[in-house]
Short mmCIF file of C-alpha atoms and ligand atoms in Angstrom, two decimals:
data_model
loop_
_atom_site.label_atom_id
_atom_site.label_comp_id
_atom_site.label_asym_id
_atom_site.label_seq_id
_atom_site.Cartn_x
_atom_site.Cartn_y
_atom_site.Cartn_z
CA MET W 71 -98.49 -6.62 16.95
CA ASN W 72 -100.23 -3.80 15.15
CA GLU W 73 -102.16 -3.94 11.90
CA SER W 74 -99.50 -2.42 9.67
CA ALA W 75 -96.86 -4.94 10.80
CA ASP W 76 -99.29 -7.74 9.95
CA GLY W 77 -99.76 -6.14 6.53
CA HIS W 78 -96.00 -6.02 6.03
CA TRP W 79 -95.52 -9.73 6.74
CA MET W 80 -98.58 -10.67 4.71
CA ARG W 81 -97.05 -8.89 1.70
CA LEU W 82 -94.05 -11.18 1.98
CA ALA W 83 -96.41 -14.15 2.10
CA LEU W 84 -98.14 -12.76 -1.02
CA ALA W 85 -94.80 -12.64 -2.82
CA GLN W 86 -94.42 -16.36 -2.03
CA ALA W 87 -97.92 -16.98 -3.37
CA ARG W 88 -97.06 -15.22 -6.63
CA ALA W 89 -93.94 -17.33 -6.98
CA ALA W 90 -96.10 -20.44 -6.53
CA ALA W 91 -98.42 -19.26 -9.31
CA GLN W 92 -95.45 -18.83 -11.64
CA ASP W 93 -94.60 -22.46 -11.00
CA GLY W 94 -98.14 -23.46 -11.93
CA GLU W 95 -99.14 -24.17 -8.32
CA VAL W 96 -102.24 -22.79 -6.62
CA PRO W 97 -100.93 -19.46 -5.30
CA VAL W 98 -100.69 -19.73 -1.53
CA GLY W 99 -97.69 -18.40 0.37
CA ALA W 100 -96.58 -18.32 3.99
CA VAL W 101 -93.87 -16.80 6.19
CA VAL W 102 -92.88 -17.46 9.78
CA VAL W 103 -91.82 -14.56 11.99
CA HIS W 104 -89.96 -15.13 15.27
CA GLN W 105 -89.59 -12.21 17.70
CA GLY W 106 -89.99 -9.69 14.89
CA GLN W 107 -87.59 -11.46 12.50
CA LEU W 108 -88.43 -13.35 9.34
CA ILE W 109 -87.07 -16.88 9.81
CA ALA W 110 -88.80 -18.94 7.12
CA THR W 111 -90.85 -18.78 3.94
CA GLY W 112 -92.93 -21.37 2.15
CA ARG W 113 -94.98 -21.63 -0.98
CA ASN W 114 -97.53 -24.14 -2.13
CA ALA W 115 -95.79 -26.89 -4.15
CA PRO W 116 -97.69 -30.20 -4.08
CA VAL W 117 -97.81 -30.64 -7.87
CA GLN W 118 -94.12 -30.14 -8.59
CA GLY W 119 -92.98 -32.10 -5.56
CA HIS W 120 -95.50 -34.95 -5.97
CA ASP W 121 -96.24 -34.22 -2.32
CA PRO W 122 -99.78 -33.85 -1.01
CA THR W 123 -98.43 -32.30 2.21
CA ALA W 124 -96.43 -29.55 0.48
CA HIS W 125 -98.80 -26.75 1.46
CA ALA W 126 -97.21 -23.34 2.00
CA GLU W 127 -97.65 -23.54 5.78
CA ILE W 128 -96.05 -26.99 6.11
CA VAL W 129 -93.10 -25.91 3.96
CA ALA W 130 -92.67 -22.77 6.09
CA LEU W 131 -93.06 -24.66 9.39
CA ARG W 132 -90.36 -27.17 8.38
CA ALA W 133 -87.97 -24.38 7.40
CA ALA W 134 -88.68 -22.47 10.61
CA ALA W 135 -88.07 -25.55 12.78
CA GLN W 136 -84.77 -26.17 10.97
CA HIS W 137 -83.82 -22.54 11.53
CA LEU W 138 -84.57 -22.65 15.26
CA GLY W 139 -83.24 -26.17 15.71
CA ASN W 140 -86.45 -27.03 17.52
CA TYR W 141 -89.71 -28.66 16.50
CA ARG W 142 -91.54 -26.35 18.88
CA LEU W 143 -91.97 -22.93 17.32
CA GLN W 144 -92.33 -20.86 20.48
CA ASP W 145 -92.99 -17.13 20.03
CA CYS W 146 -93.61 -17.60 16.30
CA THR W 147 -96.31 -16.07 14.12
CA LEU W 148 -97.22 -17.76 10.87
CA TYR W 149 -98.65 -15.60 8.08
CA VAL W 150 -100.43 -17.34 5.25
CA THR W 151 -102.42 -15.89 2.35
CA LEU W 152 -105.26 -18.43 2.62
CA GLU W 153 -107.11 -19.80 5.62
CA PRO W 154 -105.28 -22.99 6.64
CA CYS W 155 -106.68 -26.47 6.07
CA ALA W 156 -107.02 -29.22 8.71
CA MET W 157 -103.58 -30.69 7.98
CA CYS W 158 -101.77 -27.37 8.29
CA SER W 159 -103.76 -26.26 11.32
CA GLY W 160 -102.92 -29.56 12.99
CA ALA W 161 -99.25 -29.06 12.25
CA MET W 162 -99.37 -25.52 13.65
CA LEU W 163 -101.00 -26.76 16.83
CA HIS W 164 -98.33 -29.47 17.19
CA ALA W 165 -95.63 -26.85 16.66
CA ARG W 166 -97.17 -24.60 19.32
CA VAL W 167 -97.21 -21.65 16.95
CA ALA W 168 -98.22 -18.63 19.03
CA ARG W 169 -100.27 -16.85 16.40
CA VAL W 170 -101.68 -17.54 12.96
CA VAL W 171 -102.62 -14.71 10.61
CA PHE W 172 -104.34 -15.49 7.33
CA GLY W 173 -105.56 -13.45 4.37
CA ALA W 174 -108.51 -14.83 2.41
CA ALA W 175 -111.06 -17.16 3.98
CA ASP W 176 -111.48 -20.58 2.39
CA ALA W 177 -115.12 -21.64 2.49
CA LYS W 178 -114.30 -25.15 1.24
CA THR W 179 -111.38 -26.35 3.33
CA GLY W 180 -110.59 -23.59 5.85
CA VAL W 181 -110.64 -24.76 9.48
CA ALA W 182 -109.79 -21.47 11.17
CA GLY W 183 -113.43 -20.43 11.21
CA SER W 184 -114.94 -21.24 7.81
CA VAL W 185 -115.75 -24.96 7.76
CA LEU W 186 -114.97 -25.25 11.46
CA ASN W 187 -112.49 -23.73 13.87
CA LEU W 188 -109.83 -26.17 15.08
CA PHE W 189 -108.13 -23.39 17.01
CA ALA W 190 -111.22 -22.91 19.14
CA GLN W 191 -111.42 -26.55 20.28
CA PRO W 192 -110.65 -26.49 24.01
CA GLN W 193 -109.39 -30.11 23.87
CA LEU W 194 -106.83 -29.28 21.17
CA ASN W 195 -105.89 -25.70 21.60
CA HIS W 196 -102.55 -24.58 22.93
CA GLN W 197 -103.59 -20.95 22.99
CA THR W 198 -102.77 -20.37 19.38
CA GLN W 199 -104.31 -17.04 18.45
CA VAL W 200 -105.96 -16.72 15.06
CA GLN W 201 -106.68 -13.68 12.99
CA GLY W 202 -108.11 -13.65 9.47
CA GLY W 203 -108.79 -11.05 6.82
CA VAL W 204 -105.38 -9.36 6.58
CA LEU W 205 -105.03 -8.15 2.95
CA ALA W 206 -107.88 -10.55 2.27
CA GLU W 207 -108.90 -8.94 -1.03
CA GLU W 208 -105.42 -9.05 -2.47
CA CYS W 209 -104.93 -12.66 -1.39
CA ALA W 210 -108.29 -13.70 -2.84
CA ALA W 211 -107.72 -11.76 -6.09
CA LEU W 212 -104.49 -13.66 -6.68
CA LEU W 213 -106.30 -16.99 -6.30
CA GLY W 214 -109.20 -15.80 -8.47
CA ALA W 215 -106.90 -14.71 -11.29
CA PHE W 216 -105.05 -18.02 -11.13
CA PHE W 217 -108.19 -20.14 -11.40
CA ARG W 218 -109.65 -17.93 -14.14
CA ALA W 219 -106.48 -18.31 -16.20
CA ARG W 220 -106.49 -22.05 -15.61
CA ARG W 221 -110.12 -22.43 -16.71
CA CYS W 222 -109.30 -20.40 -19.80
CA GLN W 223 -106.35 -22.66 -20.57
CA GLN W 224 -108.39 -25.83 -20.02
CA ARG W 225 -111.05 -24.49 -22.37
CA ALA W 226 -108.40 -23.75 -25.00
CA GLN W 227 -107.03 -27.28 -24.63
CA ALA W 228 -110.50 -28.75 -25.00
CA ILE W 229 -111.00 -26.75 -28.19
CA ALA W 230 -107.58 -27.77 -29.50
CA ARG W 231 -108.69 -31.41 -29.14
CA HIS W 232 -112.05 -30.64 -30.70
CA PRO W 233 -112.98 -33.34 -33.22
CA LEU W 234 -113.01 -32.43 -36.86
CA ARG W 235 -116.28 -32.35 -38.78
CA ASP W 236 -116.66 -35.13 -41.37
CA ASP W 237 -117.04 -32.64 -44.20
CA ALA W 238 -113.91 -30.67 -43.36
CA LEU W 239 -110.12 -31.03 -43.28
CA ARG W 240 -107.61 -29.83 -40.74
CA THR W 241 -104.08 -29.00 -41.89
CA PRO W 242 -101.53 -30.96 -39.79
CA GLU W 243 -99.57 -28.79 -37.34
CA ALA W 244 -96.32 -30.06 -38.83
CA ARG W 245 -97.01 -28.07 -42.01
CA PHE W 246 -96.54 -24.87 -40.00
CA ALA W 247 -93.67 -26.03 -37.83
CA ASP W 248 -90.76 -24.54 -39.77
CA LEU W 249 -92.24 -21.24 -40.93
CA PRO W 250 -90.00 -18.34 -39.95
CA ASP W 251 -91.21 -15.36 -37.89
CA TYR W 252 -94.41 -17.01 -36.73
CA PRO W 253 -93.89 -17.85 -33.05
CA TRP W 254 -97.38 -16.75 -32.00
CA ALA W 255 -99.49 -18.97 -29.79
CA PRO W 256 -102.56 -20.38 -31.56
CA HIS W 257 -106.01 -19.47 -30.28
CA TYR W 258 -109.10 -21.36 -31.34
CA VAL W 259 -112.84 -20.97 -31.17
CA ASN W 260 -115.37 -23.56 -32.32
CA ASP W 261 -118.62 -22.73 -30.53
CA LEU W 262 -119.77 -19.65 -32.41
CA PRO W 263 -123.26 -20.37 -33.80
CA ALA W 264 -122.26 -19.74 -37.42
CA LEU W 265 -119.25 -22.06 -37.18
CA ALA W 266 -121.42 -25.12 -36.54
CA GLY W 267 -118.48 -26.95 -35.00
CA LEU W 268 -115.76 -25.82 -37.39
CA ARG W 269 -112.63 -24.61 -35.63
CA LEU W 270 -111.45 -21.08 -36.32
CA HIS W 271 -107.85 -20.14 -35.60
CA TYR W 272 -106.70 -16.65 -34.66
CA LEU W 273 -103.75 -14.79 -33.20
CA ASP W 274 -104.27 -12.65 -30.11
CA GLU W 275 -101.22 -10.79 -28.84
CA GLY W 276 -100.69 -7.77 -26.61
CA PRO W 277 -102.71 -6.53 -23.62
CA ARG W 278 -106.25 -7.95 -23.33
CA GLU W 279 -107.66 -5.38 -20.94
CA ALA W 280 -109.32 -2.59 -22.87
CA SER W 281 -108.29 0.84 -21.63
CA HIS W 282 -109.22 4.21 -23.03
CA THR W 283 -105.78 4.58 -24.57
CA SER W 284 -105.10 1.12 -25.96
CA ILE W 285 -106.13 0.06 -29.44
CA THR W 286 -107.02 -3.36 -30.77
CA TRP W 287 -105.84 -3.87 -34.34
CA LEU W 288 -108.07 -6.33 -36.13
CA CYS W 289 -105.82 -7.56 -38.93
CA LEU W 290 -107.73 -9.39 -41.65
CA HIS W 291 -105.94 -11.32 -44.37
CA GLY W 292 -106.96 -11.37 -48.02
CA THR W 293 -107.01 -14.49 -50.16
CA PRO W 294 -105.13 -16.69 -50.75
CA ALA W 295 -103.08 -15.45 -47.79
CA TRP W 296 -103.63 -16.08 -44.07
CA SER W 297 -102.64 -14.47 -40.76
CA TYR W 298 -99.01 -15.11 -41.65
CA VAL W 299 -99.01 -11.88 -43.73
CA TYR W 300 -99.10 -9.92 -40.47
CA ARG W 301 -96.06 -11.62 -38.91
CA HIS W 302 -93.89 -8.50 -39.18
CA TRP W 303 -96.61 -6.24 -37.83
CA LEU W 304 -97.30 -8.13 -34.60
CA PRO W 305 -94.00 -7.31 -32.88
CA VAL W 306 -94.23 -3.63 -33.85
CA LEU W 307 -97.85 -3.13 -32.76
CA THR W 308 -97.56 -5.09 -29.52
CA ALA W 309 -94.33 -3.25 -28.66
CA ALA W 310 -96.33 -0.02 -29.01
CA GLY W 311 -98.69 -1.37 -26.32
CA HIS W 312 -101.52 -2.41 -28.61
CA ARG W 313 -103.49 -5.62 -28.87
CA VAL W 314 -103.47 -7.39 -32.22
CA VAL W 315 -106.01 -10.00 -33.27
CA ALA W 316 -105.73 -11.74 -36.62
CA PRO W 317 -108.11 -14.54 -37.62
CA ASP W 318 -107.63 -17.13 -40.31
CA LEU W 319 -110.87 -17.21 -42.28
CA ILE W 320 -112.44 -20.65 -42.36
CA GLY W 321 -110.75 -22.49 -45.23
CA PHE W 322 -107.44 -20.66 -44.72
CA GLY W 323 -104.36 -20.79 -42.53
CA LYS W 324 -104.78 -22.94 -39.42
CA SER W 325 -108.58 -22.84 -39.48
CA ASP W 326 -110.65 -25.88 -40.50
CA LYS W 327 -111.27 -26.30 -44.22
CA PRO W 328 -114.65 -27.50 -45.48
CA LYS W 329 -114.20 -29.84 -48.45
CA LYS W 330 -116.99 -28.37 -50.58
CA ASP W 331 -116.46 -25.11 -52.51
CA SER W 332 -120.15 -24.29 -52.10
CA PHE W 333 -119.65 -23.89 -48.36
CA HIS W 334 -118.11 -20.47 -48.86
CA THR W 335 -120.29 -17.39 -49.22
CA LEU W 336 -119.25 -13.87 -48.31
CA GLN W 337 -122.35 -13.49 -46.13
CA TRP W 338 -121.43 -16.54 -44.10
CA HIS W 339 -117.82 -15.41 -43.58
CA GLN W 340 -119.07 -11.96 -42.56
CA GLN W 341 -121.41 -13.56 -40.01
CA VAL W 342 -118.56 -15.64 -38.55
CA LEU W 343 -116.41 -12.51 -38.22
CA ARG W 344 -119.17 -10.60 -36.44
CA GLU W 345 -119.74 -13.43 -33.96
CA TRP W 346 -116.00 -13.73 -33.41
CA VAL W 347 -115.63 -9.97 -32.73
CA GLU W 348 -118.49 -10.23 -30.21
CA ARG W 349 -116.91 -13.26 -28.53
CA LEU W 350 -113.58 -11.47 -28.12
CA ASP W 351 -115.50 -8.44 -26.85
CA LEU W 352 -113.23 -6.16 -28.88
CA GLN W 353 -113.18 -2.50 -27.84
CA ARG W 354 -111.67 0.47 -29.64
CA ALA W 355 -110.85 -1.77 -32.57
CA VAL W 356 -109.25 -0.62 -35.80
CA LEU W 357 -109.69 -2.70 -38.93
CA VAL W 358 -106.68 -3.44 -41.12
CA LEU W 359 -107.40 -5.00 -44.50
CA HIS W 360 -104.83 -6.90 -46.53
CA GLY W 361 -105.38 -7.50 -50.25
CA ASN W 362 -109.02 -8.30 -50.95
CA ALA W 363 -109.93 -8.76 -47.27
CA GLY W 364 -112.42 -5.90 -47.58
CA GLU W 365 -114.84 -8.25 -49.35
CA CYS W 366 -115.36 -10.05 -46.05
CA GLY W 367 -114.45 -7.43 -43.49
CA ALA W 368 -115.03 -3.91 -44.75
CA GLN W 369 -118.54 -3.72 -43.30
CA LEU W 370 -117.57 -4.73 -39.75
CA PRO W 371 -117.01 -1.17 -38.42
CA VAL W 372 -120.28 -0.06 -40.03
CA GLN W 373 -122.25 -2.94 -38.56
CA MET W 374 -120.59 -2.77 -35.13
CA PRO W 375 -119.77 0.93 -34.66
CA GLU W 376 -119.67 0.61 -30.86
CA ARG W 377 -116.64 -1.66 -31.12
CA PHE W 378 -114.60 0.30 -33.64
CA MET W 379 -112.83 3.65 -33.56
CA ASP W 380 -113.64 6.41 -36.01
CA THR W 381 -110.33 7.89 -37.09
CA PRO W 382 -107.58 5.38 -36.66
CA ASP W 383 -105.03 6.36 -39.31
CA ALA W 384 -102.96 8.73 -37.21
CA SER W 385 -102.18 5.95 -34.74
CA LEU W 386 -100.45 3.47 -37.06
CA PRO W 387 -96.77 3.27 -36.08
CA ALA W 388 -94.60 4.77 -38.82
CA ASP W 389 -92.10 1.92 -38.89
CA LEU W 390 -94.49 -0.75 -40.18
CA SER W 391 -93.30 -2.54 -43.28
CA PRO W 392 -95.84 -2.58 -46.11
CA LEU W 393 -98.03 -5.67 -46.28
CA GLU W 394 -96.83 -7.92 -49.04
CA VAL W 395 -98.27 -10.67 -51.14
CA LEU W 396 -97.12 -13.91 -49.53
CA PRO W 397 -94.04 -15.25 -51.29
CA GLU W 398 -94.48 -18.42 -53.33
CA GLY W 399 -93.44 -21.54 -51.49
CA ALA W 400 -93.76 -22.86 -47.98
CA ALA W 401 -95.59 -19.95 -46.35
CA CYS W 402 -98.13 -19.74 -49.14
CA ASP W 403 -98.63 -23.50 -49.45
CA ALA W 404 -98.40 -24.52 -45.80
CA PRO W 405 -102.13 -24.44 -45.08
CA PHE W 406 -103.04 -26.31 -48.28
CA PRO W 407 -101.31 -29.69 -48.47
CA ASP W 408 -103.71 -31.22 -51.02
CA ARG W 409 -106.50 -30.49 -53.46
CA GLY W 410 -109.26 -31.06 -50.92
CA SER W 411 -107.91 -28.39 -48.63
CA ARG W 412 -107.97 -25.80 -51.44
CA ALA W 413 -111.75 -25.53 -51.65
CA ALA W 414 -111.73 -22.04 -50.15
CA LEU W 415 -109.24 -20.82 -52.77
CA ARG W 416 -111.48 -22.04 -55.58
CA ALA W 417 -114.60 -20.73 -53.90
CA PHE W 418 -113.25 -17.24 -53.28
CA GLU W 419 -112.01 -16.98 -56.85
CA ARG W 420 -115.51 -17.85 -58.08
CA VAL W 421 -117.33 -15.61 -55.57
CA LEU W 422 -115.14 -12.61 -56.28
CA ARG W 423 -115.40 -13.16 -60.08
CA GLU W 424 -119.19 -13.20 -59.82
CA ARG W 425 -119.21 -10.04 -57.76
CA LYS W 426 -117.18 -8.21 -60.40
CA LYS W 427 -119.78 -9.14 -63.02
CA LEU W 428 -122.56 -7.47 -61.02
ZN1 ZN V 540 -102.93 -26.78 4.22
#
């Protein structure tokens, strides 16, 4: 069989691998081809099936044997996106598969040449041919993206469980549960140097990859509001293909709330914002300021010119509703269930009053 036919079948195996990823399984896919015809597919599914043997190859071998009505898979080629493990290679040898074609090598568990080569053992081999490296980069990239995303998610979960500092409060999630028009997934960061363990909440919607046409809108709330003021903007800006990030300043929204008023200085909030912008590695950012947000954020584009665009105004979609003052009631009060959690409100009032006097 020539190279392009192998590529064709491997693409079908890749489609199976993608389907596995969507189910939360490690993305490995397989197909079995008999005399030039596709007779079976399989995707990795051990987690969902509570089945340690549910590797893509085993699933595909079982389906192929059912299709042929024979446990011997004569004249069959099995395509799989990842070098097979010992279990699957054993099964393929038992099934007398004529040829095995795999994509990416697996340095940890692959036994078609990486860790060892079961197919080259003269005592075991039934002349099963092996070929690796077909669409290897694509197969490996799919696995890489899956594990990167999973690490990211695990990190986010670890942060979500992050213990609260003794001198701070954390507004219970239930306070935000019934707010309308705020379906956005929470993002947290707690390991910026300036945060000293406090947990900062932010929204991050739209495409993450910076391109030379996309814009990142950095939407900063004024006080006493929080990221909720941007709820009507997020759908409009993300629909236009932009990324939107909107933090809750420490003391506001879903971010941790130090109990002492004296914790809050403009310099400290500005430092947190700078470290947060660095952490998100924002590119081509445009700053949007709501209310008095300029007190904390106005200097960001000046201090970090490499991350901000010069002339953003022309790009704002025309159909954005004007930013409002948050209505009295649930949305305004949600982050502040008691007096202790209102330290930031008192502190900002004082800080801004003092600045006016200067
Ligand atoms: Zn396997």
